[in-house]
Short mmCIF file of C-alpha atoms in Angstrom, two decimals:
data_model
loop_
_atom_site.label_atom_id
_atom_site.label_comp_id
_atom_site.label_asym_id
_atom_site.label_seq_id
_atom_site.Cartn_x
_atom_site.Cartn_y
_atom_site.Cartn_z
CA UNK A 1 18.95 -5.14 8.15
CA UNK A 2 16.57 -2.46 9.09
CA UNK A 3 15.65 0.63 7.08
CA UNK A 4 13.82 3.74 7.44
CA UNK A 5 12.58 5.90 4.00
CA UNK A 6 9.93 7.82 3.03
CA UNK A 7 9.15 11.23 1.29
CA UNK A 8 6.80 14.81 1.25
CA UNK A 9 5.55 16.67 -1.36
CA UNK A 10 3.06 19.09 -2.18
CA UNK A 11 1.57 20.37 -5.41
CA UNK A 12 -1.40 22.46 -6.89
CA UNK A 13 -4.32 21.34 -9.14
CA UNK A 14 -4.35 23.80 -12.21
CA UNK A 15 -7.04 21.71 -14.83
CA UNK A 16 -9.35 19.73 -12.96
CA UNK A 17 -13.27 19.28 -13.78
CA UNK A 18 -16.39 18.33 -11.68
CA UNK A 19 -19.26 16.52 -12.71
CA UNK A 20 -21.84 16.29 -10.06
CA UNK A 21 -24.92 14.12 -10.01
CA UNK A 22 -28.29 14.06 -8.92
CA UNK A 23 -30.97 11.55 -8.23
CA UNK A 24 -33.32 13.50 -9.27
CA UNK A 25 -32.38 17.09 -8.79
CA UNK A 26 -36.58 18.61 -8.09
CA UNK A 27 -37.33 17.71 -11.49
CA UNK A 28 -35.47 14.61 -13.38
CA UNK A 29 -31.72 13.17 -13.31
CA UNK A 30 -28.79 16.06 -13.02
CA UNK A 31 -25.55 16.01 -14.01
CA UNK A 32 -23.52 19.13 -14.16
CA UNK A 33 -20.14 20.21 -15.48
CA UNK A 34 -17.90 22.31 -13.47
CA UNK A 35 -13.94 23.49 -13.38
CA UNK A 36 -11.84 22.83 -10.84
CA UNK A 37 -8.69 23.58 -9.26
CA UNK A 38 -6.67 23.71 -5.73
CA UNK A 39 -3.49 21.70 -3.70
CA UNK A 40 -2.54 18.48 -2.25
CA UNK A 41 0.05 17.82 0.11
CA UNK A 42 0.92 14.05 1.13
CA UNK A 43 3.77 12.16 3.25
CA UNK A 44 4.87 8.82 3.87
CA UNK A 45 7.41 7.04 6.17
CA UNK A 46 7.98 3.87 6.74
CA UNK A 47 10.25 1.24 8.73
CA UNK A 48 11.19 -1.84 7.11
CA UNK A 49 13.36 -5.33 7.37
CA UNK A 50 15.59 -6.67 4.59
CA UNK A 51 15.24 -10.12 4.62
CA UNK A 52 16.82 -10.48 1.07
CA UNK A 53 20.16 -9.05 0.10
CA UNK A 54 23.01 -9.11 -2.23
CA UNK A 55 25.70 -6.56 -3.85
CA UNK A 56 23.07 -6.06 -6.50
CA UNK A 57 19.98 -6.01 -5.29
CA UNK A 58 17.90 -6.27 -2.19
CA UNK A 59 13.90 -6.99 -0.53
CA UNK A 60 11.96 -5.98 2.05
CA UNK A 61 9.03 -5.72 4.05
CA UNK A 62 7.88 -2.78 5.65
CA UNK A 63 5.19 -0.74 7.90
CA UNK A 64 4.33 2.74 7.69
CA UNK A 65 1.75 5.49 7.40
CA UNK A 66 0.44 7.73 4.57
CA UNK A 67 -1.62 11.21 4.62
CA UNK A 68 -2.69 12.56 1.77
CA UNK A 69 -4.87 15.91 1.81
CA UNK A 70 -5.93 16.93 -1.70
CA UNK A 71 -7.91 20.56 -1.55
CA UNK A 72 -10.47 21.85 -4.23
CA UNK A 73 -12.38 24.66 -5.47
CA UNK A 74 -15.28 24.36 -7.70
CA UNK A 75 -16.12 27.08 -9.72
CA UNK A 76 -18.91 27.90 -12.69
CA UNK A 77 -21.84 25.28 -13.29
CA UNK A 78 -23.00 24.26 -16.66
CA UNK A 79 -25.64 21.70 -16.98
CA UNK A 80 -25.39 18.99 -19.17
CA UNK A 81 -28.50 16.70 -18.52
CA UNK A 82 -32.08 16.84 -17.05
CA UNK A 83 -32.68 19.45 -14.45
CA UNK A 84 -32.44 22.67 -13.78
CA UNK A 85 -29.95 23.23 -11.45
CA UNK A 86 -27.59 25.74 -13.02
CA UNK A 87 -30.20 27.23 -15.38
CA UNK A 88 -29.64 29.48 -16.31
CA UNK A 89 -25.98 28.87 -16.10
CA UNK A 90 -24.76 32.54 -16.84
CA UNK A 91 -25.71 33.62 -13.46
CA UNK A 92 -23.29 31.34 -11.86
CA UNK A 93 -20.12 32.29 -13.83
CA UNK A 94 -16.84 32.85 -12.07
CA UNK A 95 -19.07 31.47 -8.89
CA UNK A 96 -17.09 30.01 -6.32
CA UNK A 97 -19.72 27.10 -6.68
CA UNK A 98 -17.86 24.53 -4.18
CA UNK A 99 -15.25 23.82 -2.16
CA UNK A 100 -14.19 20.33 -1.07
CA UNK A 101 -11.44 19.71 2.11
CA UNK A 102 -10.03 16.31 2.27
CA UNK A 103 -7.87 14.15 4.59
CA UNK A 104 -6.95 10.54 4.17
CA UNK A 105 -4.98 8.95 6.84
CA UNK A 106 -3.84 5.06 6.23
CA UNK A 107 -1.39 2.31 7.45
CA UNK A 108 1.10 0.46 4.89
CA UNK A 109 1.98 -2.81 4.70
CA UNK A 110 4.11 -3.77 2.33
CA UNK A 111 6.99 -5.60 -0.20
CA UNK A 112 9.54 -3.50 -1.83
CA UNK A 113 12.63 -4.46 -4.43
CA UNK A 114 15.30 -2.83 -5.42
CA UNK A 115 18.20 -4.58 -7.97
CA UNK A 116 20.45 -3.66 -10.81
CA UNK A 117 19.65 -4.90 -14.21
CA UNK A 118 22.86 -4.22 -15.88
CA UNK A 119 26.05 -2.02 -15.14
CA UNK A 120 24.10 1.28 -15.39
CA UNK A 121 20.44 0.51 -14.87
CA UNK A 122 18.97 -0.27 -12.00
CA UNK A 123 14.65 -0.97 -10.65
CA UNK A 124 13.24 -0.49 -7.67
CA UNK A 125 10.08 -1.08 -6.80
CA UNK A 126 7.46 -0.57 -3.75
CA UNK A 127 4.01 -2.03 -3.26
CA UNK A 128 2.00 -1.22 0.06
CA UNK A 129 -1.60 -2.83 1.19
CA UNK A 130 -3.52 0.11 3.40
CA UNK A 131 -5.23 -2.43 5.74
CA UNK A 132 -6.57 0.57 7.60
CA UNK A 133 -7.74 4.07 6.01
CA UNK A 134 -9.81 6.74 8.00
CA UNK A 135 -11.60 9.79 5.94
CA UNK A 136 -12.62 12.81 7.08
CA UNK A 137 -13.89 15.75 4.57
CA UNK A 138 -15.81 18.72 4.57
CA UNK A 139 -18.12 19.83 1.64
CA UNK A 140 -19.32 23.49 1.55
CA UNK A 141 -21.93 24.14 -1.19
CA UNK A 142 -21.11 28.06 -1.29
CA UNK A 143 -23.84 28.94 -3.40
CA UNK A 144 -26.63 27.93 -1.00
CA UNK A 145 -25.52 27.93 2.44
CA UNK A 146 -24.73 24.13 2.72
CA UNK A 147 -21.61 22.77 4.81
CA UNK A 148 -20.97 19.13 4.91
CA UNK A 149 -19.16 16.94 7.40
CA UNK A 150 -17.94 13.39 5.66
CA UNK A 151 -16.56 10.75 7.91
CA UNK A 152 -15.49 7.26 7.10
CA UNK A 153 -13.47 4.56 9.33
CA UNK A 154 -13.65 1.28 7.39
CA UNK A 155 -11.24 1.46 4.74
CA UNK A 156 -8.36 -0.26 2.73
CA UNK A 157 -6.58 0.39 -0.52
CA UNK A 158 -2.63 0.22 -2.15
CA UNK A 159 0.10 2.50 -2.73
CA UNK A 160 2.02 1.90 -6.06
CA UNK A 161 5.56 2.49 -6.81
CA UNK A 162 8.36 1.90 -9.44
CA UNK A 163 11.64 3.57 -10.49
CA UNK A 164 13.72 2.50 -13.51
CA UNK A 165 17.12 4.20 -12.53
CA UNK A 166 20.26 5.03 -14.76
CA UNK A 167 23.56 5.86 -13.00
CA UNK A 168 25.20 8.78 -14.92
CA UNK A 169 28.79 8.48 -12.36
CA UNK A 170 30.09 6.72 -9.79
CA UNK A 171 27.63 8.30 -7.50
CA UNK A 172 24.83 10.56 -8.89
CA UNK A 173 22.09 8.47 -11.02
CA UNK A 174 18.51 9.63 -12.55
CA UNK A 175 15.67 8.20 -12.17
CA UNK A 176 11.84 8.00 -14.27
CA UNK A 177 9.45 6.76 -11.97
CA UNK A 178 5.22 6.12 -11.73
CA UNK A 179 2.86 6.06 -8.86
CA UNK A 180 -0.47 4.59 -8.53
CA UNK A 181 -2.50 5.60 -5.40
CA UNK A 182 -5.78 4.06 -4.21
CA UNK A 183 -7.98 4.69 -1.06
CA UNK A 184 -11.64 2.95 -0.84
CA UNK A 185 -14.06 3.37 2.26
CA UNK A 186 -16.71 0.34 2.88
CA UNK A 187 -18.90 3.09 4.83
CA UNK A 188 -19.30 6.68 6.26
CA UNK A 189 -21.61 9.48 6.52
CA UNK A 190 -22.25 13.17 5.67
CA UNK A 191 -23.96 15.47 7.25
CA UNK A 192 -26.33 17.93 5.59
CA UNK A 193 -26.23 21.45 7.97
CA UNK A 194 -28.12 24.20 6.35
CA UNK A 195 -26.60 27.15 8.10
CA UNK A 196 -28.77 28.67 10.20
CA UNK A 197 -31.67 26.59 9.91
CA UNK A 198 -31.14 23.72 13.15
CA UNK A 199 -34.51 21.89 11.81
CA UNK A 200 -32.53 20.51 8.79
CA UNK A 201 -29.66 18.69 10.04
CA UNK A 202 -29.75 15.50 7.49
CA UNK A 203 -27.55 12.39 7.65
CA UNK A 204 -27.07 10.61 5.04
CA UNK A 205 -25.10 7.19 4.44
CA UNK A 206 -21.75 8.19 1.95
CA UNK A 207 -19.04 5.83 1.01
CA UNK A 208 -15.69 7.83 -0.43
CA UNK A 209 -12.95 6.81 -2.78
CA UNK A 210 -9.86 8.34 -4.15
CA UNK A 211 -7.17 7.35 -6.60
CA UNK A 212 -4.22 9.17 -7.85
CA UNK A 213 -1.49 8.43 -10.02
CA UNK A 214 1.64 10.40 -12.07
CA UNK A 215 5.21 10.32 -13.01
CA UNK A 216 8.37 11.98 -11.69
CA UNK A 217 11.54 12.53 -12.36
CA UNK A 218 14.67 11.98 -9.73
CA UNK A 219 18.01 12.63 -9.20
CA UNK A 220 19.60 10.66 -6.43
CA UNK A 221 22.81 10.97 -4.91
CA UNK A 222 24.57 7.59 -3.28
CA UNK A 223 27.80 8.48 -1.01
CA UNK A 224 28.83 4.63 -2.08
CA UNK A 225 30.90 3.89 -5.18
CA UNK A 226 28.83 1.04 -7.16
CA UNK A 227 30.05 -2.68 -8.00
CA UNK A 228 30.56 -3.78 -11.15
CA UNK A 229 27.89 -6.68 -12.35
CA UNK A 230 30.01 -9.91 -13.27
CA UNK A 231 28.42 -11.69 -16.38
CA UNK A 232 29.66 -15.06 -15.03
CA UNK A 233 27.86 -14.70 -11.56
CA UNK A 234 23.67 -15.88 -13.59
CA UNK A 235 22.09 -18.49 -12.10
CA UNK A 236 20.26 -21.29 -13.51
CA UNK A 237 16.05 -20.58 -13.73
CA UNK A 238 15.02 -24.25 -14.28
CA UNK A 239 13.42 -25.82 -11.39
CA UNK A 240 9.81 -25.47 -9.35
CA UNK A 241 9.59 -22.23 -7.71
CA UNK A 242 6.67 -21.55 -5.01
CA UNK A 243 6.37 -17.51 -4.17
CA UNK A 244 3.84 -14.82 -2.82
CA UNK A 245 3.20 -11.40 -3.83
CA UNK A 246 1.27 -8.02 -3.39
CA UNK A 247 0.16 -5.51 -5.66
CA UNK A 248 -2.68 -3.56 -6.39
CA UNK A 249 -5.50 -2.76 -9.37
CA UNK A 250 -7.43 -0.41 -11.51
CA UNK A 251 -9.57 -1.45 -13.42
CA UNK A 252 -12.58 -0.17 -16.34
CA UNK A 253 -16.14 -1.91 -16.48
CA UNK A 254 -18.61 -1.18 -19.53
CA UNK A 255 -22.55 -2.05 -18.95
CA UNK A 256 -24.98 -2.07 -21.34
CA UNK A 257 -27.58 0.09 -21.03
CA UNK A 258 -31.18 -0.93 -22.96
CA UNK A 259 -33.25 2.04 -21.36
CA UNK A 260 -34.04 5.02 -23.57
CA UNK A 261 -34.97 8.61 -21.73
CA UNK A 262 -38.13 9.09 -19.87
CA UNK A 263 -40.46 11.50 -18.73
CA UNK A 264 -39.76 13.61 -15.28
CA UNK A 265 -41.79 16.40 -13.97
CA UNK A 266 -43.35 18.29 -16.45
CA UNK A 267 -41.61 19.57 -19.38
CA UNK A 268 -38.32 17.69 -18.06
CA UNK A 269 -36.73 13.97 -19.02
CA UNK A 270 -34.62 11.88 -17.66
CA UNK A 271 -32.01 11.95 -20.21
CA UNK A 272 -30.09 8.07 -20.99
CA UNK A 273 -26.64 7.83 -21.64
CA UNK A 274 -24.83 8.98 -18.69
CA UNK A 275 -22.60 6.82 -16.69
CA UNK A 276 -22.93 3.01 -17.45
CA UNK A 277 -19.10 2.52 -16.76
CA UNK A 278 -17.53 1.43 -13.07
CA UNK A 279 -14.12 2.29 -12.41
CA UNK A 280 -12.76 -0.07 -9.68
CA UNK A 281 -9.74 -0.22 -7.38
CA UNK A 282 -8.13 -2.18 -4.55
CA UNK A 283 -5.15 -4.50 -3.18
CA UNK A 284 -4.79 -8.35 -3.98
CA UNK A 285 -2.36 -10.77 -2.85
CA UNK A 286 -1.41 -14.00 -3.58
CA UNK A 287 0.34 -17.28 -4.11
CA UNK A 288 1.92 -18.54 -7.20
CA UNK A 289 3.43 -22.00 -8.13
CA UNK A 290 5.54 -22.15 -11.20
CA UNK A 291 7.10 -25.25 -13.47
CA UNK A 292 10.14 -23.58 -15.22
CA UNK A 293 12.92 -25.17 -18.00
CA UNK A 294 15.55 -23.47 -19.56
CA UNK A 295 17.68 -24.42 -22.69
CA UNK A 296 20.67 -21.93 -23.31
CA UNK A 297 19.37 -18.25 -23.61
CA UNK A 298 15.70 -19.02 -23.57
CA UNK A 299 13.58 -20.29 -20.10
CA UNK A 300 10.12 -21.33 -20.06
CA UNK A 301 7.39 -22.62 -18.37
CA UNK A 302 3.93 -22.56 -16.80
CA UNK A 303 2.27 -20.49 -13.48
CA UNK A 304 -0.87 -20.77 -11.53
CA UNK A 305 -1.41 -18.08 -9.38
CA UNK A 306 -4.32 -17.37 -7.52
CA UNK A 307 -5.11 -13.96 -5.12
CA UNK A 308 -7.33 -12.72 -2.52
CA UNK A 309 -8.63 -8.95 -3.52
CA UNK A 310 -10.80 -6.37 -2.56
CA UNK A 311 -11.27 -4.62 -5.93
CA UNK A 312 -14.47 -2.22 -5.54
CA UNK A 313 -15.99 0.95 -7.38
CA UNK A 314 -19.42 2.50 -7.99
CA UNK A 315 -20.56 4.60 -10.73
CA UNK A 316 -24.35 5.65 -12.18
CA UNK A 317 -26.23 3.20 -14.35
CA UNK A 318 -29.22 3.98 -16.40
CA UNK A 319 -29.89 7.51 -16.17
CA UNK A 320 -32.71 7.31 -18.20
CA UNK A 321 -34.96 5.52 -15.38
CA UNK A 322 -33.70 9.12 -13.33
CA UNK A 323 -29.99 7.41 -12.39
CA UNK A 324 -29.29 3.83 -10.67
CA UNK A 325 -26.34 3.31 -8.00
CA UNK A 326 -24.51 0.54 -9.80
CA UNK A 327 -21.49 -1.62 -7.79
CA UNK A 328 -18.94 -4.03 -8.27
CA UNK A 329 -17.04 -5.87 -5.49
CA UNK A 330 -14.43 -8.57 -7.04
CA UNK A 331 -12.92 -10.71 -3.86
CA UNK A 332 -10.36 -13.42 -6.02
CA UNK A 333 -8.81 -13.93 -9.22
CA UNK A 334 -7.07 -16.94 -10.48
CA UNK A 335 -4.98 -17.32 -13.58
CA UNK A 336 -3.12 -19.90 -15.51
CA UNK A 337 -0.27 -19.00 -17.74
CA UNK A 338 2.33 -20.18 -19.94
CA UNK A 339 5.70 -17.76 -20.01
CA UNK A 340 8.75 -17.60 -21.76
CA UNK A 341 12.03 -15.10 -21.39
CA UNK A 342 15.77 -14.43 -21.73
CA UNK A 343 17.98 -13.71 -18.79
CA UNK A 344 20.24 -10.51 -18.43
CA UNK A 345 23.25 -10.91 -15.50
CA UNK A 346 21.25 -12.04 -12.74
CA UNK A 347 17.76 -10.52 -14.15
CA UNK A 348 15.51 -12.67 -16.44
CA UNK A 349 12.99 -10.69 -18.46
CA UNK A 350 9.89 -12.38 -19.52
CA UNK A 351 6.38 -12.15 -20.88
CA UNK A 352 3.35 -14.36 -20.17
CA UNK A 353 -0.19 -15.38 -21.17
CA UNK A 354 -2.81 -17.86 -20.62
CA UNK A 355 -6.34 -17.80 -18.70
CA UNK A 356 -8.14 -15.72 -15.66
CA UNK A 357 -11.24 -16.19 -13.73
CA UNK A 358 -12.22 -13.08 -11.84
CA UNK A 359 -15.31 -13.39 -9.29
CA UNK A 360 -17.10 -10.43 -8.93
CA UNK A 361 -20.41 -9.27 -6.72
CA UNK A 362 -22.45 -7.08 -8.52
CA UNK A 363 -24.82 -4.65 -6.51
CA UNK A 364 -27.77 -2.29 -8.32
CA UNK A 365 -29.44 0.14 -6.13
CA UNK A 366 -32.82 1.76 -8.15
CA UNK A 367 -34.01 3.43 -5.05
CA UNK A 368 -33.59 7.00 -5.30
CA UNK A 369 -35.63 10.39 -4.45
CA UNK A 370 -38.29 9.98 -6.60
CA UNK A 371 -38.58 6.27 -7.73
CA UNK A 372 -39.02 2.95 -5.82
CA UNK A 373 -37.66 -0.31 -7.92
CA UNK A 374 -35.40 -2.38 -5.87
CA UNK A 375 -32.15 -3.55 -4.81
CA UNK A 376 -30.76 -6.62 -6.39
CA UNK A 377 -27.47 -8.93 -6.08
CA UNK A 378 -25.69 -11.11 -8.45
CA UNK A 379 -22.38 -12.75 -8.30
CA UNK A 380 -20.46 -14.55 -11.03
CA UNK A 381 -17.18 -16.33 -11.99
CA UNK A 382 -16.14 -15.52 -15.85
CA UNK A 383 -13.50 -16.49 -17.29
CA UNK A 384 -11.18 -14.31 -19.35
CA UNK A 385 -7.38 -14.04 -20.67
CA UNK A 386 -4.58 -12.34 -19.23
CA UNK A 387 -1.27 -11.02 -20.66
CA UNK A 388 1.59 -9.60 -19.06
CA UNK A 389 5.25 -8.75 -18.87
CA UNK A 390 7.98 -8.57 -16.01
CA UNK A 391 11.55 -9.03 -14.62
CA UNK A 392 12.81 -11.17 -11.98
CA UNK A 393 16.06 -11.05 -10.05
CA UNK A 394 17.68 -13.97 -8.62
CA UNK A 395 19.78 -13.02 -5.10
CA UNK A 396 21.34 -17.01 -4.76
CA UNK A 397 20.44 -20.04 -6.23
CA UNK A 398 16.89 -20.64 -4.03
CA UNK A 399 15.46 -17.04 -3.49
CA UNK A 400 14.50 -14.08 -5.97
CA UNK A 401 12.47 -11.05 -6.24
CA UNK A 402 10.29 -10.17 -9.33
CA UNK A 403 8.36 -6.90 -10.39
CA UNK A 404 5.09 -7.68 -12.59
CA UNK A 405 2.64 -6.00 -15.31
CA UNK A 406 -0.65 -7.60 -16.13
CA UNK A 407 -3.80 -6.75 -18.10
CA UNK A 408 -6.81 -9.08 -17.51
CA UNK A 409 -10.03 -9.15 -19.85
CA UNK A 410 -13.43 -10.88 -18.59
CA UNK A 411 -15.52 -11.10 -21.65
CA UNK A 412 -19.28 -10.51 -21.32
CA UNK A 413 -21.25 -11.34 -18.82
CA UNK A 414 -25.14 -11.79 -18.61
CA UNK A 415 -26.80 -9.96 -15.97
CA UNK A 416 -30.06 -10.70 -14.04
CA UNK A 417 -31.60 -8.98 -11.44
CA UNK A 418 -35.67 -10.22 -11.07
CA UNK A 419 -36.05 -8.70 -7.58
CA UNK A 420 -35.61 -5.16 -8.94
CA UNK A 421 -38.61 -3.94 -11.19
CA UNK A 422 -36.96 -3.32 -14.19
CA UNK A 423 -38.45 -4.51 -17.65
CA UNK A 424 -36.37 -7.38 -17.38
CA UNK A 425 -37.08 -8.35 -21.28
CA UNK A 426 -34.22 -5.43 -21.82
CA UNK A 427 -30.80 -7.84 -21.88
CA UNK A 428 -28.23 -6.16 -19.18
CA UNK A 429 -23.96 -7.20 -19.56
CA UNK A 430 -21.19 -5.79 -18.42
CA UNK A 431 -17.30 -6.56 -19.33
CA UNK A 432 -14.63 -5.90 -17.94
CA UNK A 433 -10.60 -4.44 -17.99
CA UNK A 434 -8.07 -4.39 -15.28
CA UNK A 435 -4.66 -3.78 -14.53
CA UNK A 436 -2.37 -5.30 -12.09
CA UNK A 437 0.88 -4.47 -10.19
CA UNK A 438 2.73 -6.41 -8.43
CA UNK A 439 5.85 -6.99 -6.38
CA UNK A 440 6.93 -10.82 -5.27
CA UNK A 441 9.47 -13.21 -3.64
CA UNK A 442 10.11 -16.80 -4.79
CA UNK A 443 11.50 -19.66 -3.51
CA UNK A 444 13.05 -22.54 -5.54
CA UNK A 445 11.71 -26.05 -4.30
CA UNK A 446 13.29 -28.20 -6.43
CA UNK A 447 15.95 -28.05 -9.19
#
């Protein structure tokens, strides 16, 4: 049947930190080290279909919207490499330095899963795809007169959710849950307005990104008295099962960097060692075909799943050639695994592991304020491993549910890029880590 949830919240940020970069800041590369703190407020509703159900457990689909405005004050300035922008840094103590006003408004699509794993304990789970995200922002540089319009309408990203519930009576339980948040824009703008001065309005092309995540603790209260689970009621997991699913991804890229400091303006370097990571999010969703057997207590088999993804982040690179734009776009991954578990009731619990191939775009900018090398392209399909762990539910004796963990490494990769004039003698890699969510349905073909 149909449902309606959602939720509000707001908090405050108490320990937050800044680091801003320049490309070159008037003399060489800048980075600089502020704190930070401020609010957020967020809320979410959506309407949804079950289209799986059972006295234990239940799946659905759903549409909905998010907003999520996170507010933040930048204060002191200490810098850390290169220029001279908060030199000396003493005089901008206690400085309101910056102050940042966001607002991200998105549209959910999504799975989500809720079913009892024994008597007492009971997992739900929620997994949203933000086909459509729209940012707006305003950036006021307080210690120089500088406000900042940001706008951005091409968007996606995925909303993470999961709640491991224990039922302390008939009808109060408690609940430990974790939430994963992701918002990435493919374009925008901001405008530079120097207050008071109409002959330097600057745009400038921006793209914006966001991710948050935490834990919570719940109490929930059900008016319902709950069923007891019957041991005799498990099904059988051997057969070929055909399913789809949706999740999301973070994930942690390492370059190498071969480029030592260099000279800026006089009497300043650009100093090396900054950045050289990406951190990258997005959605993915796939299809999954799976070969299982099962001999008493133990089930086992093979997968092959393979998923569509937008999985994108940008970070520095380099900062001793004054600081490249460095970015990675991964659009599918594919892996083949062999898995084994135990069932519980209606719930089998399993692990898995095998082989991935992730193909990813990767994009260096080395045009920046003061130097001209190039913009260059390359795209590649590594393979890696993956390992992972999850729990299925089985409503009948043809359709289940299951809730997934992975963790994905792509080894090493070689990177070339002769159309941007670096000394291309200097070998350039990059590996990779990710993480995956994910919430399916499957269907048993055959028995």
């Amino acid at each position: 049947g149909a449902f309606i949830k959602g939720y509000v919240g707001a908090g405050t940020i108490t320990d937050g930190q800044l680091n801003d970069e320049d490309f070159p800041a008037g003399t060489a590369y800048s980075n600089t080290f502020s704190n930070a703190i401020g609010n957020l407020s967020y809320a979410t509703v959506d309407l949804g279909y079950t289209f799986l159900k059972n006295v234990f457990g239940m799946t659905g689909i759903f549409i909905g919207y998010n907003y999520y405005a996170p507010n933040v004050n930048i204060y002191n300035c200490t810098q850390v490499a290169g220029s001279d922008v908060c030199v000396p840094s003493n005089e901008l103590t206690n400085l309101l330095v910056l102050s940042e006003f966001d607002q991200w408004n998105s549209v959910r699509l999504g799975l989500n899963s809720e079913f009892s794993l024994s008597n007492q304990i009971s997992l739900s789970s929620d997994v949203a795809y933000l086909p459509y995200v729209r940012f707006s922002g305003l950036d006021m540089h307080n210690a120089r007169a500088l406000v900042g319009p940001e706008t951005a309408n091409r968007g996606d990203g995925a909303m993470l959710e999961a709640i491991l519930n224990y039922q302390i009576s008939n009808f109060w339980n408690i609940g430990l849950g974790g939430r994963y948040w992701m918002w990435n824009m493919r374009n925008g703008q901001v405008l530079f307005d120097f207050l008071g001065d109409t002959d330097e309005l600057i745009t400038e092309p921006a793209r914006f990104n966001a991710d948050r995540y935490g834990v919570f603790l719940q109490v929930n209260y059900h008016p319902k008295q709950s069923t007891l689970i019957q041991s005799e009621s498990a099904p059988s997991w051997k057969g070929i099962f055909i399913g789809g699913s949706v999740g999301g991804v973070w994930s942690h890229s390492y370059w190498s960097d071969p480029f030592a400091s260099t000279p800026a303006a006089p009497g300043y370097f650009n100093v090396s060692g900054f950045g050289d990571d990406i951190y990258a999010t997005g959605a993915l969703g796939g299809v999954e075909l799976r070969l299982s057997g099962q001999t008493g207590q133990l089930v086992y088999g093979v997968a092959a799943n393979i998923s569509g993804a937008n999985i994108r982040g940008e970070n520095t690179l380099f900062s001793g050639l004054s600081g490249i734009n460095g970015q990675e776009i991964s659009n599918y991954l594919m892996t083949i695994v062999a898995r084994v578990g135990t069932p519980l009731n209606r719930s089998l619990f399993y692990i898995n592991a095998g082989r991935a191939v992730l193909h990813t775009e990767y994009n260096i900018n080395a045009n920046n304020n003061v130097v001209t090398l190039g913009v260059g392209s390359q795209t590649i399909k590594r393979w890696g491993w993956t390992g992972g762990v999850g729990v299925e539910y089985a409503f009948n004796d043809s359709w289940s549910t299951n809730v997934e963990y992975d963790y994905v490494r792509i080894p090493n990769a070689n990177l070339s890029f002769p159309a941007v004039e670096l000394n291309n003698d200097q070998p350039i890699s990059a590996y990779k880590n990710m993480n995956l969510f994910k919430v399916g349905f499957n269907y048993k073909v055959f028995a």
